[in-house]
Amino acid sequence: MFYSLKVLVLLTQGQLLKLPVKSQSSVHQWLSILHCALNMETVEMTSVSLKRPHSEDGVANADEIKRQKISEKPKTGNNSGQNIETVTEQPEKSLLEDAKNEIIPNEEGEEQEDEELEESDEDGDPESFADMMKHGLTESDVGITKFVSSHKGFSGILKERYSDFVVHEIAKDGHVSHLDDFSVPVDDEVNSEDPSEETFTVLSDEDKKRLEELQLFKNKETSVAIEVIEDSKEKRTIIHQAIKSLFPGLETKTEDRDGKKYIIAYHAAGKKALANPRKHSWPKSRGSYCHFVLYKENKDTMDAINVLSKFLRVKPNIFSYMGTKDKRAITVQEIAVLRITAQRLAHLNKCLMNFKLGNFSYKNHPLKLGELQGNHFTVVLRNITGTDDQIEQAMQSLREIGFINYYGMQRFGTTAVPTYQIGRAILQNNWNEVMDLILKPRPGAEKGYLVKCREEWAKTKDPAAALKKLPVKRCVEGQLLRGLSKYGMKNIISAFGIIPRNNRLMYIHSYQSYVWNNMVSKRIEDYGLKAIPGDLILKGGTAVHIEEDDVDNYTIHDVVMPLPGFDVIYPKHKIGEAYKEMLVADNLDINNMRHKIRDYSLSGAYRKIIIRPQNVNWEVVAYDDPKIPLFSTDLDKLEGKPLPVLPTDGKFRALKMEFSLPPSTYATMAIREVLKMDTSIKNQTQLNTTWLR
């Protein structure tokens, strides 16, 4: 029980909250929890709740029973002797935010669809925040139960400020992306399409509006005429250049009308021109793609691409990138765009907040998802409680041993229907269950219109009537209801197919991740932290078993475990049987993961058990003001901003840590190993629950 000496009163979402406060430090911690939780992105489709004090979800309880049954199997094999801890107790203060904080590609590294799911700004019920915490997931619900280090855990605040979490992309050649140059490259060949600064101001706002409507086919006009007020060849050239640069897909010509000069803009290639900018105006000696470094703050990658495409008046699908990055962070990554000049891109630096573009170059190729080597993280954990010895032990262990390569909590969602359960229903070909899990009423936090939609669905099973309750039609529920209205209740497969492909696949990848997390926990519990006969390693991309006489040549860092799917090898030791038992309990056959619908056939893959971060460095700093930055960003350095002078004996201590990780690994799981705490939102808030009631 948390006995407070003071009470902090806040008004949030229309609700008066009384928060127990012991000190100024506690105030900062409570504000951090509220700030993180109220600003966290909640994707409608990724919602999970498996274990609750009074569960209304029989499926969730069944999952827990099955997981316990598997974990209760007799242990076999030798333990390594290292301290493998199960999550049983948590530190008194646990303030990690479960936000999206790594790259989260699916195992196939597929591109996201153009059509993204949208969210409404409409506020939910005042109790929604507390409700969401009651019905959320904990780490143990998704198989995250082990630590590999022996130090004592301590607490700290992750992402008290989004600038406390910085990600730099690492390319295949090991080059780390940094924003350190705003200059625009100069071609050997002069290009008349390269816009000058005057290009961006020569057209009036009214001209731009008419041209944009013409480009997007929003009116019946076939052309737009712009009078040349100060007629000269130079003036006409600038207007021609401005239209072609700012509105890809439009062509121009000059006409005399009643003794006046007009620039006429018109479509040359129809709607295809929007996605395929003109080829004939691009210098042959220049690469077709402009590559640049995107520095962004508090915005995820797809949101950033959508903003850039809107300002450039082009389709988002002409952009490419190697990985998606977090929202609540500062991230630096490489982007490529087809036939957009560096001049146009550089001009956006004057127009956009929280974005900067630089390090421009022209190349002959786009970027592809998964082409990166990894990411370099710079993380500040504020208000830490650990002693210098604890921190030293924790960071040395991270450097030398590493952390269990669990899929992080953001893989599984935050509210009351587990994404992995929907994925399991898809794999079982149980489409009525898929429909029910997505649309049925659920306990916990939801926006008011979604609650009404679900109530209407439960009452009438009428997709059209339920759809009318949604002001935002492009959430998963809206997409499915629209599909059911179009194809009928007897064709759920086609209705479900209206949801963008990448969002559909996220469900089955969530199930893969759930199985893998549970199996890796069992593997470490039963066999410890050493390679044993029957384990799998990768040789030249092929999985092979470790033989008895060869086991001394490998360590736990070489061992991989399979994600359930076809064309994979399973371990010869008892973990292979545990995989089989878990899938049999879910009415699935581990030897036949092909689905009658090709999209939902799980392809096999292998994942390392333990990840040892590279380039691990750390330092402890003191500070007084929680609002000041504790290190310089790329933009700070470009703008010459000095780092604030920090006190040698401040009121608070922070741990600044740096490390590099390969793709599809989770920085939160590395930080979890350092702090020894559950990273779920549910755990963070339930450490002090009196204010939620």
mmCIF file of C-alpha atoms in Angstrom, residues 427 511-512 563-568 570 583 588-595 600-603:
data_model
loop_
_atom_site.group_PDB
_atom_site.id
_atom_site.type_symbol
_atom_site.label_atom_id
_atom_site.label_comp_id
_atom_site.label_asym_id
_atom_site.label_seq_id
_atom_site.Cartn_x
_atom_site.Cartn_y
_atom_site.Cartn_z
ATOM 1 C CA LEU A 427 -5.232 -19.767 -38.642
ATOM 2 C CA TYR A 511 0.066 -15.207 -32.698
ATOM 3 C CA GLN A 512 3.516 -16.271 -33.931
ATOM 4 C CA LEU A 563 8.563 -19.177 -35.239
ATOM 5 C CA PRO A 564 5.699 -21.562 -36.047
ATOM 6 C CA GLY A 565 5.238 -21.818 -39.794
ATOM 7 C CA PHE A 566 5.853 -24.133 -42.699
ATOM 8 C CA ASP A 567 9.344 -25.058 -43.918
ATOM 9 C CA VAL A 568 11.044 -24.768 -40.512
ATOM 10 C CA TYR A 570 11.983 -27.783 -34.824
ATOM 11 C CA LEU A 583 -0.357 -25.681 -31.126
ATOM 12 C CA LEU A 588 -3.385 -26.258 -35.066
ATOM 13 C CA ASP A 589 -0.905 -28.654 -36.658
ATOM 14 C CA ILE A 590 2.715 -27.583 -36.316
ATOM 15 C CA ASN A 591 3.601 -29.659 -39.382
ATOM 16 C CA ASN A 592 0.963 -28.052 -41.585
ATOM 17 C CA MET A 593 0.812 -24.281 -41.199
ATOM 18 C CA ARG A 594 -0.337 -23.697 -44.778
ATOM 19 C CA HIS A 595 -3.717 -21.983 -44.933
ATOM 20 C CA TYR A 600 -2.676 -16.488 -44.081
ATOM 21 C CA SER A 601 -0.132 -19.278 -44.488
ATOM 22 C CA LEU A 602 2.539 -18.723 -41.858
ATOM 23 C CA SER A 603 5.988 -18.788 -43.390
#
